[in-house]
Amino acid sequence: MKLYNMIFDLLKSKLPLSNDLMTANIGAELLLIISLILVCLLFRHINVLLSAILIIFVLVFTITNMPLIPKFKSEQDDSLNKMMFYVLIALGIIITFLYWGGRFV
Amino acid sequence: MIDFIPLMVIVPLACALLLNLFSNQNKLLKCLSFIVAIIIPAIAILCSYGTHYFGGYAPMVDNVTNTLYHPAITYTFTVFQQIFIALVGLLAFLVVLVYLTNYKKVSGFYLFLIFLGLAAITAIILTDDIFNFYVFFEILVLAQVGIVAASSIENNYETALKYMILGSIGGPMLLLGISFLLALTGSVNISDIAIAVHSGVVSPTSSIFLMACALILFGWAYASGLPPFHTIKSGMYSKAEPHAAALIQSFTVISMIALALIMIRIFMIIPYFEIIIVGFSAIAMILGVSMALTQDDFRRMIAFLAVGELGFIGLGLGLGTHFAVTAGLFQALNEIVSTALLFIGFGIIARTVGETNISKLGGLIEYYPKTAILLLFGGLVMAGVPPFNGFQSKLMLVQASLSCGFPELSLLAIIISIATFLVFVRVFYMMFLKPKPKDLVVPKKPVSRSAIFAMIVLFAFCVVLGLFPGIVTSKIALFVGGLF
């Protein structure tokens, strides 16, 4: 019930709360956590130990930062600054992964 | 008949220019756009398969290496191009029909943008020249921005401008990647580049080749609306008129698969290339659907779902096997149809009721029963419920990821489908089933018959492809066989 209460309190402070909104947010929260763990599981194809470490990290991160979805949503609003920030971060990650990854791995 | 190939680009392009020229003559605009909208899918269906070399420069054979070189801009028309051009042509016809019947006075400039986009997307899927691809891709982006800017939805200019600003990063990066490939291989013909890479002329670990891959991959994310461009892409869908959003999403899907197929042909030699595509796709699925769950505006909800569905396509293409790529392309076809159905259907509600916030709606099934039922079916198609086409392609994707040794991806695809279903349960309940709020006034406007007709046609596609997927998958599989 703790997760429910945390999301309830957070949403209630910002929006007129309804049953469907609460359900949708809890659904999104669970979807996010499960999906992140599944993505971490994929790393077992590279290294099982790496996958285990990532899963533990994600679990600790999600438990200590719950509820994730309101923070997640605020990072993906229509602000041009945030969009530009993530676009440049993504460009950096792709180039790092492909350029240096391809040359030195 | 082979000479019909360039007509698939020339006809919509010429029509676009004429529509702009005669923008004051309402009847002429309506007649011309209606006739050309019928002609475009007809050309794609009637045209014979083949290759067109612009300027008549036939390929040359290097007698020393026995390699074929393509000096001309080459357009290739196979069963794959036929399916997608005919489909987007049909969709454009339905969209133009909805637009012409909904407005007494039509805008020549708006129709110009629709046909310009159609010409650009046709060229994108036909061309075997990566620079020609880029030129038409930029034209397509301008057409999309114009369509959004020409809509009458609040904050549309702002969204269009933001897309242009972000495009000023994504577009040049794509061009830089293409120029690196040109520097390495001396050609912009995709077949020639692929031969140069696979015959060992270009080292797959060379710095320039890897940088070209990274930049084109980033351009692909921009073209497709994959993360980090998912927010602005969903914004573009939600700020366009709903019938135009149906067309814009089809442009996005086709440019995504066209560039993905180019990348598969050139960069598949890089060992971890597939992992990156799959990673991007998985993130798109997670972000798209989780964001859709938390939205209140039904247009934005569908827009985020459309982005999430792109992840399924990328999943198939990224897994890289014959069966997986076939599944990915089949999913692309299904997404174009099902998302268009939903955009047009929700557009009826947005236009007649004038409210898009689901918490302020309710009880609409009493007023719009046909629209509600068709939307329900559309939602089931997108969520992958049998016996519709969405189920068939998603089942193929699950099977493909299992056979590639990635049960996690199968599980992820199933969970995302369930979450998509949850989004529809929510939106359908809130809009149609829950009691009508007291302050909601439903105007007695007649529902657009053309929009209902368009939804029925698209739904018929979903049923036929769901019951007989082999009609399309067998042909796509033949095309994919030629890639490997």
Coordinates of C-alpha atoms in Angstrom, one line a residue:
Chain A
M1 CA 0.0 0.0 0.0
K2 CA 3.0 2.3 0.4
L3 CA 3.5 2.8 -3.3
Y4 CA -0.2 3.5 -3.7
N5 CA -0.1 6.1 -0.9
M6 CA 3.0 7.8 -2.3
I7 CA 1.5 8.2 -5.7
F8 CA -1.9 9.2 -4.3
D9 CA -0.3 12.0 -2.1
L10 CA 1.8 13.2 -5.0
L11 CA -1.0 13.4 -7.5
K12 CA -3.5 14.8 -5.0
S13 CA -1.2 17.8 -4.4
K14 CA -1.0 18.7 -8.1
L15 CA -4.2 17.6 -9.9
P16 CA -7.9 16.9 -9.3
L17 CA -7.5 13.2 -8.6
S18 CA -9.7 10.5 -10.1
N19 CA -9.7 6.7 -10.0
D20 CA -8.7 6.3 -13.6
L21 CA -5.7 8.7 -13.2
M22 CA -4.5 6.9 -10.1
T23 CA -4.8 3.5 -11.9
A24 CA -3.0 4.8 -15.0
N25 CA -0.2 6.2 -12.9
I26 CA 0.3 3.0 -10.9
G27 CA 0.1 1.0 -14.1
A28 CA 2.8 3.3 -15.7
E29 CA 5.0 3.0 -12.5
L30 CA 4.8 -0.8 -12.6
L31 CA 5.4 -0.9 -16.3
L32 CA 8.4 1.3 -16.0
I33 CA 10.0 -0.8 -13.2
I34 CA 9.3 -4.2 -14.9
S35 CA 10.6 -2.9 -18.3
L36 CA 13.8 -1.5 -16.8
I37 CA 14.5 -4.9 -15.1
L38 CA 13.8 -6.7 -18.3
V39 CA 16.2 -4.4 -20.2
C40 CA 18.8 -5.1 -17.6
L41 CA 18.2 -8.8 -18.0
L42 CA 19.2 -8.4 -21.7
F43 CA 22.7 -7.6 -20.6
R44 CA 23.2 -11.3 -19.6
H45 CA 24.0 -11.8 -23.3
I46 CA 27.1 -9.7 -22.8
N47 CA 28.0 -10.7 -19.2
V48 CA 25.9 -12.4 -16.5
L49 CA 27.7 -10.5 -13.7
L50 CA 27.0 -7.2 -15.4
S51 CA 23.4 -8.0 -15.7
A52 CA 23.1 -9.0 -12.0
I53 CA 24.9 -5.7 -11.0
L54 CA 22.6 -3.6 -13.2
I55 CA 19.4 -5.3 -11.8
I56 CA 20.5 -4.7 -8.2
F57 CA 21.3 -1.1 -9.2
V58 CA 17.9 -0.6 -10.8
L59 CA 16.1 -2.1 -7.9
V60 CA 17.9 0.1 -5.4
F61 CA 17.3 3.1 -7.6
T62 CA 13.6 2.5 -8.1
I63 CA 13.0 1.7 -4.5
T64 CA 14.7 4.8 -3.2
N65 CA 13.2 7.1 -5.8
M66 CA 9.6 5.9 -5.8
P67 CA 7.3 7.1 -7.3
L68 CA 9.3 7.4 -10.6
I69 CA 6.5 8.3 -13.1
P70 CA 5.8 11.9 -12.0
K71 CA 9.6 12.7 -12.2
F72 CA 9.8 10.8 -15.5
K73 CA 6.8 12.8 -16.9
S74 CA 8.2 16.1 -15.9
E75 CA 11.5 15.3 -17.7
Q76 CA 9.5 14.5 -20.9
D77 CA 7.4 17.6 -21.1
D78 CA 7.3 20.0 -24.1
S79 CA 10.1 22.2 -22.8
L80 CA 12.6 22.9 -25.6
N81 CA 15.5 23.1 -23.1
K82 CA 14.9 19.6 -21.8
M83 CA 14.4 18.2 -25.3
M84 CA 17.7 19.8 -26.5
F85 CA 19.5 18.5 -23.4
Y86 CA 18.4 14.9 -24.0
V87 CA 19.0 15.1 -27.8
L88 CA 22.6 16.2 -27.1
I89 CA 23.1 13.5 -24.4
A90 CA 21.8 10.9 -26.8
L91 CA 24.1 12.1 -29.6
G92 CA 27.0 11.9 -27.2
I93 CA 26.1 8.4 -26.0
I94 CA 25.7 7.1 -29.6
I95 CA 29.0 8.5 -30.8
T96 CA 30.8 7.3 -27.7
F97 CA 29.3 3.8 -27.9
L98 CA 29.9 3.3 -31.7
Y99 CA 33.1 5.3 -32.3
W100 CA 35.2 4.3 -29.3
G101 CA 33.3 1.1 -28.7
G102 CA 33.9 0.0 -32.3
R103 CA 37.6 0.9 -32.2
F104 CA 38.7 -0.4 -28.9
V105 CA 36.3 -3.3 -28.0
Chain B
M1 CA 5.2 0.1 -68.0
I2 CA 8.5 0.3 -66.2
D3 CA 8.6 4.0 -67.1
F4 CA 5.7 4.6 -64.7
I5 CA 8.3 4.5 -61.8
P6 CA 9.2 8.2 -61.8
L7 CA 5.6 9.1 -62.3
M8 CA 4.9 8.0 -58.7
V9 CA 6.9 11.0 -57.6
I10 CA 6.3 13.4 -60.5
V11 CA 2.5 13.2 -60.4
P12 CA 2.0 14.2 -56.7
L13 CA 4.8 16.8 -57.0
A14 CA 3.2 18.4 -60.1
C15 CA -0.2 18.2 -58.4
A16 CA 1.2 20.0 -55.4
L17 CA 2.6 22.8 -57.5
L18 CA -0.7 23.2 -59.4
L19 CA -2.7 23.2 -56.2
N20 CA -0.6 26.0 -54.9
L21 CA -0.9 27.9 -58.2
F22 CA -4.7 27.6 -58.3
S23 CA -5.2 28.1 -54.6
N24 CA -8.1 30.7 -55.1
Q25 CA -10.2 28.4 -57.2
N26 CA -12.1 26.2 -54.8
K27 CA -13.8 23.8 -57.2
L28 CA -10.7 23.2 -59.3
L29 CA -8.7 22.5 -56.1
K30 CA -11.2 19.9 -55.0
C31 CA -11.5 18.2 -58.4
L32 CA -7.7 18.1 -59.0
S33 CA -6.8 16.9 -55.5
F34 CA -9.5 14.2 -55.6
I35 CA -8.5 12.9 -59.0
V36 CA -4.8 12.8 -58.2
A37 CA -5.4 11.1 -54.9
I38 CA -7.1 8.3 -56.8
I39 CA -4.4 8.1 -59.5
I40 CA -1.4 7.8 -57.1
P41 CA -2.3 4.4 -55.5
A42 CA -3.5 3.2 -59.0
I43 CA -0.1 3.9 -60.5
A44 CA 1.6 1.9 -57.7
I45 CA -0.7 -1.0 -58.3
L46 CA -0.5 -1.0 -62.1
C47 CA 3.2 -0.3 -62.4
S48 CA 5.6 -3.2 -63.3
Y49 CA 8.5 -4.0 -61.1
G50 CA 11.8 -2.7 -62.3
T51 CA 14.6 -0.1 -62.0
H52 CA 14.7 3.4 -63.4
Y53 CA 18.0 5.2 -64.1
F54 CA 17.6 8.9 -64.2
G55 CA 19.3 10.5 -67.2
G56 CA 19.5 7.0 -68.8
Y57 CA 22.9 6.3 -67.3
A58 CA 22.9 2.5 -67.1
P59 CA 25.1 0.7 -64.6
M60 CA 28.7 0.1 -65.6
V61 CA 30.6 -3.1 -65.0
D62 CA 34.2 -2.9 -63.8
N63 CA 35.9 -5.7 -65.8
V64 CA 38.8 -6.1 -63.3
T65 CA 36.7 -6.6 -60.1
N66 CA 33.5 -7.6 -62.0
T67 CA 31.6 -5.1 -59.9
L68 CA 28.5 -3.2 -61.0
Y69 CA 28.6 0.6 -60.5
H70 CA 25.5 2.9 -60.6
P71 CA 26.4 6.4 -62.0
A72 CA 22.7 7.5 -62.1
I73 CA 20.2 8.2 -59.4
T74 CA 18.4 4.9 -59.3
Y75 CA 14.8 4.2 -58.3
T76 CA 14.0 0.5 -57.6
F77 CA 10.4 -0.6 -57.6
T78 CA 9.7 -4.1 -56.1
V79 CA 6.8 -5.7 -54.3
F80 CA 7.9 -4.0 -51.0
Q81 CA 7.7 -0.5 -52.5
Q82 CA 4.5 -1.4 -54.2
I83 CA 2.8 -2.4 -51.0
F84 CA 3.9 0.7 -49.0
I85 CA 3.3 3.2 -51.8
A86 CA -0.1 1.8 -52.6
L87 CA -1.0 1.9 -48.9
V88 CA 0.2 5.5 -48.3
G89 CA -1.5 6.5 -51.5
L90 CA -4.8 5.0 -50.3
L91 CA -4.4 6.7 -47.0
A92 CA -3.7 10.0 -48.7
F93 CA -6.8 9.5 -50.7
L94 CA -8.9 8.9 -47.5
V95 CA -7.3 11.9 -45.8
V96 CA -7.9 14.2 -48.7
L97 CA -11.5 12.9 -48.9
V98 CA -12.1 13.7 -45.2
Y99 CA -10.6 17.1 -45.7
L100 CA -12.5 18.0 -48.8
T101 CA -15.9 16.9 -47.3
N102 CA -15.3 18.6 -44.0
Y103 CA -14.5 22.0 -45.3
K104 CA -16.5 24.1 -47.8
K105 CA -13.6 26.2 -48.7
V106 CA -10.3 24.3 -48.9
S107 CA -6.8 25.6 -48.7
G108 CA -4.6 25.2 -51.7
F109 CA -1.5 25.6 -49.6
Y110 CA -2.6 22.9 -47.2
L111 CA -3.3 20.4 -50.0
F112 CA 0.1 21.5 -51.6
L113 CA 1.8 20.3 -48.3
I114 CA -0.1 17.0 -48.3
F115 CA 0.9 16.2 -51.9
L116 CA 4.4 17.5 -51.4
G117 CA 4.8 15.1 -48.4
L118 CA 3.4 12.3 -50.5
A119 CA 5.8 12.9 -53.3
A120 CA 8.7 13.0 -50.9
I121 CA 7.8 9.8 -49.1
T122 CA 7.4 8.0 -52.4
A123 CA 10.8 9.1 -53.5
I124 CA 12.3 8.1 -50.1
I125 CA 11.0 4.5 -50.4
L126 CA 12.0 4.2 -54.1
T127 CA 15.4 5.7 -54.2
D128 CA 18.7 3.7 -54.1
D129 CA 20.7 6.9 -53.7
I130 CA 21.4 8.0 -50.1
F131 CA 21.8 11.7 -51.0
N132 CA 18.6 11.7 -53.0
F133 CA 17.1 10.1 -49.9
Y134 CA 18.3 12.9 -47.7
V135 CA 17.0 15.7 -50.1
F136 CA 13.5 14.2 -50.1
F137 CA 13.7 13.5 -46.3
E138 CA 14.3 17.3 -45.7
I139 CA 11.4 18.1 -48.1
L140 CA 9.2 15.7 -46.1
V141 CA 10.2 17.4 -42.8
L142 CA 9.3 20.8 -44.2
A143 CA 5.9 19.4 -45.4
Q144 CA 5.2 17.9 -42.0
V145 CA 6.1 21.2 -40.3
G146 CA 3.9 23.1 -42.7
I147 CA 1.0 20.7 -42.1
V148 CA 1.3 21.3 -38.4
A149 CA 1.7 25.0 -38.7
A150 CA -1.4 25.2 -41.0
S151 CA -3.6 23.4 -38.5
S152 CA -6.0 25.3 -36.2
I153 CA -4.9 23.7 -32.9
E154 CA -3.6 25.7 -30.0
N155 CA 0.2 26.0 -29.7
N156 CA 0.7 24.5 -33.2
Y157 CA 3.3 27.1 -34.3
E158 CA 5.4 26.6 -31.2
T159 CA 5.5 22.8 -31.7
A160 CA 6.3 23.2 -35.4
L161 CA 9.1 25.6 -34.5
K162 CA 10.5 23.3 -31.9
Y163 CA 10.5 20.4 -34.4
M164 CA 12.5 22.6 -36.8
I165 CA 15.0 23.6 -34.2
L166 CA 15.6 19.9 -33.2
G167 CA 15.7 19.1 -36.9
S168 CA 18.5 21.5 -37.2
I169 CA 20.5 19.1 -35.1
G170 CA 19.2 15.8 -36.5
G171 CA 19.2 16.6 -40.2
P172 CA 22.8 17.9 -40.5
M173 CA 24.1 14.9 -38.5
L174 CA 22.4 12.6 -41.0
L175 CA 24.0 14.6 -43.8
L176 CA 27.4 14.5 -42.1
G177 CA 27.1 10.7 -41.8
I178 CA 26.2 10.4 -45.5
S179 CA 29.2 12.6 -46.5
F180 CA 31.5 10.4 -44.5
L181 CA 30.2 7.4 -46.4
L182 CA 30.8 9.3 -49.7
A183 CA 34.3 10.1 -48.6
L184 CA 35.0 6.4 -47.8
T185 CA 33.4 4.8 -50.9
G186 CA 33.3 7.5 -53.5
S187 CA 29.6 6.8 -54.1
V188 CA 26.2 7.8 -52.9
N189 CA 24.5 4.8 -54.4
I190 CA 23.4 2.5 -51.6
S191 CA 24.0 -0.7 -53.5
D192 CA 27.5 0.5 -54.4
I193 CA 28.3 1.5 -50.8
A194 CA 27.0 -1.9 -49.5
I195 CA 29.2 -3.8 -52.0
A196 CA 32.2 -1.7 -51.0
V197 CA 31.6 -2.4 -47.3
H198 CA 30.9 -6.1 -47.7
S199 CA 33.7 -6.8 -50.2
G200 CA 36.3 -5.5 -47.7
V201 CA 37.1 -2.2 -49.5
V202 CA 36.0 -0.4 -46.4
S203 CA 37.1 -1.7 -43.0
P204 CA 34.1 -2.0 -40.6
T205 CA 36.4 -0.8 -37.7
S206 CA 37.6 2.3 -39.5
S207 CA 37.0 5.5 -37.5
I208 CA 35.2 7.3 -40.3
F209 CA 32.9 4.3 -41.0
L210 CA 32.0 4.0 -37.3
M211 CA 31.3 7.7 -37.1
A212 CA 29.2 7.6 -40.2
C213 CA 27.2 4.8 -38.6
A214 CA 26.7 6.8 -35.3
L215 CA 25.6 9.9 -37.2
I216 CA 23.2 8.1 -39.5
L217 CA 21.8 6.2 -36.5
F218 CA 21.1 9.5 -34.8
G219 CA 19.5 10.8 -38.0
W220 CA 17.3 7.7 -38.0
A221 CA 16.2 8.4 -34.4
Y222 CA 15.2 11.9 -35.6
A223 CA 13.4 10.6 -38.7
S224 CA 11.5 8.0 -36.8
G225 CA 10.7 10.0 -33.6
L226 CA 12.5 7.4 -31.5
P227 CA 14.0 8.6 -28.2
P228 CA 15.2 11.4 -27.6
F229 CA 12.9 12.8 -30.3
H230 CA 9.8 10.9 -29.1
T231 CA 8.4 13.9 -27.1
I232 CA 8.5 16.3 -30.1
K233 CA 7.2 13.7 -32.5
S234 CA 4.2 13.0 -30.3
G235 CA 3.7 16.8 -30.0
M236 CA 3.7 17.0 -33.8
Y237 CA 1.0 14.3 -34.1
S238 CA -1.2 15.9 -31.5
K239 CA -0.9 19.5 -32.9
A240 CA -1.8 18.5 -36.4
E241 CA -5.4 18.2 -37.6
P242 CA -6.3 14.6 -36.7
H243 CA -6.7 13.5 -40.4
A244 CA -3.4 15.1 -41.2
A245 CA -1.8 13.3 -38.1
A246 CA -2.9 10.0 -39.7
L247 CA -0.9 10.9 -42.8
I248 CA 2.1 12.3 -40.9
Q249 CA 2.5 9.1 -38.8
S250 CA 2.5 7.1 -42.0
F251 CA 5.3 9.3 -43.4
T252 CA 7.2 8.7 -40.2
V253 CA 6.8 5.0 -40.3
I254 CA 7.9 4.7 -43.9
S255 CA 10.9 7.0 -43.5
M256 CA 11.8 4.9 -40.5
I257 CA 11.8 1.6 -42.3
A258 CA 13.4 3.1 -45.5
L259 CA 16.4 4.4 -43.5
A260 CA 16.5 1.3 -41.3
L261 CA 16.7 -0.9 -44.4
I262 CA 19.6 1.3 -45.8
M263 CA 21.4 0.9 -42.5
I264 CA 20.9 -2.8 -42.4
R265 CA 22.4 -3.1 -45.9
I266 CA 25.4 -1.0 -45.0
F267 CA 26.1 -1.3 -41.3
M268 CA 25.0 -4.9 -40.5
I269 CA 28.7 -5.8 -40.7
I270 CA 29.3 -4.0 -37.4
P271 CA 28.9 -6.7 -34.7
Y272 CA 26.9 -4.8 -32.2
F273 CA 24.8 -2.7 -34.6
E274 CA 21.7 -4.9 -34.1
I275 CA 22.0 -4.4 -30.3
I276 CA 21.8 -0.7 -30.7
I277 CA 18.7 -0.8 -32.9
V278 CA 17.0 -3.2 -30.4
G279 CA 18.1 -1.0 -27.5
F280 CA 16.6 2.1 -29.1
S281 CA 13.4 0.3 -29.9
A282 CA 13.0 -1.1 -26.4
I283 CA 13.4 2.4 -24.9
A284 CA 10.9 3.8 -27.4
M285 CA 8.3 1.1 -26.4
I286 CA 8.8 1.7 -22.7
L287 CA 8.7 5.5 -22.9
G288 CA 5.9 5.7 -25.5
V289 CA 3.4 3.5 -23.7
S290 CA 4.3 4.7 -20.1
M291 CA 3.8 8.3 -21.2
A292 CA 0.6 7.4 -23.0
L293 CA -0.8 6.0 -19.7
T294 CA -0.3 9.2 -17.9
Q295 CA -1.8 11.6 -20.4
D296 CA -5.2 13.3 -20.2
D297 CA -5.5 14.6 -23.7
F298 CA -6.6 11.8 -26.0
R299 CA -4.7 13.2 -29.0
R300 CA -1.5 13.1 -27.1
M301 CA -2.3 9.7 -25.8
I302 CA -2.6 8.2 -29.3
A303 CA 0.5 10.2 -30.4
F304 CA 2.6 8.6 -27.6
L305 CA 1.2 5.2 -28.4
A306 CA 2.1 5.7 -32.1
V307 CA 5.7 6.4 -30.9
G308 CA 5.6 3.3 -28.7
E309 CA 4.5 1.2 -31.6
L310 CA 7.5 2.3 -33.6
G311 CA 9.5 0.4 -31.1
F312 CA 7.9 -2.9 -32.2
I313 CA 9.0 -2.2 -35.8
G314 CA 12.5 -1.4 -34.7
L315 CA 12.6 -4.6 -32.6
G316 CA 11.9 -6.7 -35.7
L317 CA 14.4 -4.8 -37.9
G318 CA 17.0 -4.9 -35.1
L319 CA 16.9 -8.6 -34.5
G320 CA 18.0 -8.8 -38.1
T321 CA 16.9 -12.4 -39.1
H322 CA 14.8 -13.0 -42.2
F323 CA 11.7 -13.8 -40.1
A324 CA 12.3 -10.9 -37.7
V325 CA 12.7 -8.3 -40.5
T326 CA 9.6 -9.6 -42.2
A327 CA 7.7 -9.3 -38.9
G328 CA 9.0 -5.8 -38.4
L329 CA 7.9 -4.7 -41.9
F330 CA 4.5 -6.3 -41.4
Q331 CA 4.2 -4.5 -38.1
A332 CA 5.0 -1.2 -39.9
L333 CA 2.2 -1.8 -42.4
N334 CA -0.2 -2.6 -39.6
E335 CA 0.8 0.4 -37.5
I336 CA 0.1 2.7 -40.5
V337 CA -3.4 1.3 -40.8
S338 CA -4.4 1.0 -37.2
T339 CA -2.9 4.4 -36.1
A340 CA -4.6 6.2 -39.0
L341 CA -7.9 4.6 -38.0
L342 CA -7.5 5.9 -34.5
F343 CA -6.4 9.4 -35.4
I344 CA -9.3 9.8 -37.8
G345 CA -11.8 8.4 -35.3
F346 CA -10.6 10.5 -32.4
G347 CA -10.6 13.4 -34.9
I348 CA -14.4 13.0 -35.2
I349 CA -14.8 13.5 -31.5
A350 CA -12.4 16.4 -31.3
R351 CA -14.1 18.2 -34.2
T352 CA -17.7 17.6 -33.1
V353 CA -17.4 17.9 -29.3
G354 CA -14.5 20.4 -29.3
E355 CA -13.0 18.9 -26.1
T356 CA -9.9 16.6 -26.0
N357 CA -9.4 16.2 -22.2
I358 CA -10.8 12.7 -21.3
S359 CA -11.6 13.8 -17.7
K360 CA -14.1 16.3 -19.1
L361 CA -15.8 13.8 -21.5
G362 CA -18.2 10.9 -20.9
G363 CA -21.3 9.2 -22.2
L364 CA -20.4 9.8 -25.8
I365 CA -21.4 6.3 -27.0
E366 CA -25.0 7.6 -26.9
Y367 CA -24.2 10.3 -29.4
Y368 CA -21.5 8.6 -31.6
P369 CA -22.2 4.8 -31.5
K370 CA -20.6 4.0 -34.9
T371 CA -17.4 6.0 -34.1
A372 CA -17.2 4.4 -30.7
I373 CA -17.4 0.8 -32.0
L374 CA -14.9 1.5 -34.8
L375 CA -12.5 3.1 -32.2
L376 CA -12.9 0.2 -29.9
F377 CA -11.9 -2.2 -32.8
G378 CA -9.0 0.2 -33.6
G379 CA -7.8 0.0 -30.1
L380 CA -8.0 -3.8 -30.1
V381 CA -6.0 -3.8 -33.3
M382 CA -3.2 -1.7 -31.8
A383 CA -3.1 -3.7 -28.6
G384 CA -2.6 -6.9 -30.6
V385 CA -5.9 -8.6 -29.9
P386 CA -6.8 -11.5 -32.2
P387 CA -8.1 -11.9 -34.9
F388 CA -6.8 -8.6 -36.2
N389 CA -3.6 -7.8 -38.1
G390 CA -1.9 -6.3 -35.0
F391 CA -2.1 -9.7 -33.3
Q392 CA -0.5 -11.4 -36.3
S393 CA 2.5 -9.1 -36.5
K394 CA 3.1 -8.9 -32.8
L395 CA 2.9 -12.7 -32.6
M396 CA 5.5 -12.9 -35.3
L397 CA 7.7 -10.5 -33.4
V398 CA 7.4 -12.5 -30.2
Q399 CA 8.3 -15.7 -32.1
A400 CA 11.2 -13.9 -33.8
S401 CA 12.7 -12.7 -30.5
L402 CA 12.3 -16.1 -28.9
S403 CA 14.0 -17.8 -31.9
C404 CA 16.8 -15.3 -31.7
G405 CA 17.4 -16.2 -28.0
F406 CA 15.9 -13.1 -26.5
P407 CA 12.9 -14.2 -24.3
E408 CA 13.2 -10.9 -22.4
L409 CA 12.2 -9.0 -25.5
S410 CA 9.3 -11.3 -26.1
L411 CA 8.2 -10.7 -22.5
L412 CA 8.7 -6.9 -23.0
A413 CA 6.6 -6.9 -26.2
I414 CA 3.8 -8.8 -24.4
I415 CA 3.9 -6.4 -21.4
I416 CA 3.8 -3.4 -23.6
S417 CA 0.9 -4.8 -25.6
I418 CA -1.0 -5.3 -22.3
A419 CA -0.2 -1.7 -21.3
T420 CA -1.5 -0.5 -24.7
F421 CA -4.7 -2.4 -24.0
L422 CA -4.9 -0.6 -20.6
V423 CA -4.6 2.8 -22.3
F424 CA -7.5 1.9 -24.5
V425 CA -9.6 0.6 -21.7
R426 CA -9.1 3.9 -19.9
V427 CA -9.7 6.2 -22.8
F428 CA -12.7 4.2 -24.0
Y429 CA -14.3 4.1 -20.6
M430 CA -13.6 7.8 -19.9
M431 CA -14.9 9.0 -23.3
F432 CA -17.8 6.7 -24.1
L433 CA -18.9 4.6 -21.1
K434 CA -18.7 6.7 -18.0
P435 CA -21.8 9.0 -17.3
K436 CA -21.8 12.3 -19.2
P437 CA -20.5 15.1 -17.0
K438 CA -23.2 17.7 -16.3
D439 CA -21.3 20.6 -17.7
L440 CA -20.5 18.8 -21.0
V441 CA -22.6 20.1 -23.9
V442 CA -22.5 17.8 -26.9
P443 CA -23.3 19.9 -30.0
K444 CA -25.8 18.4 -32.4
K445 CA -23.3 18.4 -35.3
P446 CA -23.6 15.6 -37.8
V447 CA -20.7 13.1 -37.9
S448 CA -18.6 13.3 -41.0
R449 CA -19.6 10.5 -43.2
S450 CA -16.3 10.5 -45.1
A451 CA -14.5 10.0 -41.8
I452 CA -16.7 7.0 -41.0
F453 CA -16.1 5.7 -44.5
A454 CA -12.3 6.1 -44.0
M455 CA -12.5 4.2 -40.7
I456 CA -14.5 1.4 -42.2
V457 CA -12.0 1.0 -45.1
L458 CA -9.1 0.9 -42.7
F459 CA -10.8 -1.5 -40.3
A460 CA -11.6 -3.8 -43.3
F461 CA -7.8 -3.8 -44.0
C462 CA -7.2 -4.8 -40.3
V463 CA -9.7 -7.7 -40.6
V464 CA -8.4 -9.0 -43.9
L465 CA -4.8 -8.8 -43.0
G466 CA -5.6 -10.4 -39.6
L467 CA -7.4 -13.4 -41.1
F468 CA -5.1 -13.7 -44.1
P469 CA -1.7 -12.3 -43.2
G470 CA 0.0 -14.4 -45.8
I471 CA -1.3 -12.1 -48.6
V472 CA 1.3 -9.6 -47.5
T473 CA 3.9 -11.5 -45.4
S474 CA 4.7 -13.9 -48.2
K475 CA 5.6 -10.9 -50.5
I476 CA 7.5 -9.0 -47.8
A477 CA 9.4 -12.2 -47.0
L478 CA 10.5 -12.5 -50.7
F479 CA 11.8 -8.9 -50.6
V480 CA 13.6 -9.4 -47.3
G481 CA 15.2 -12.6 -48.8
G482 CA 17.0 -10.3 -51.3
L483 CA 18.5 -8.2 -48.5
F484 CA 20.5 -11.0 -46.9

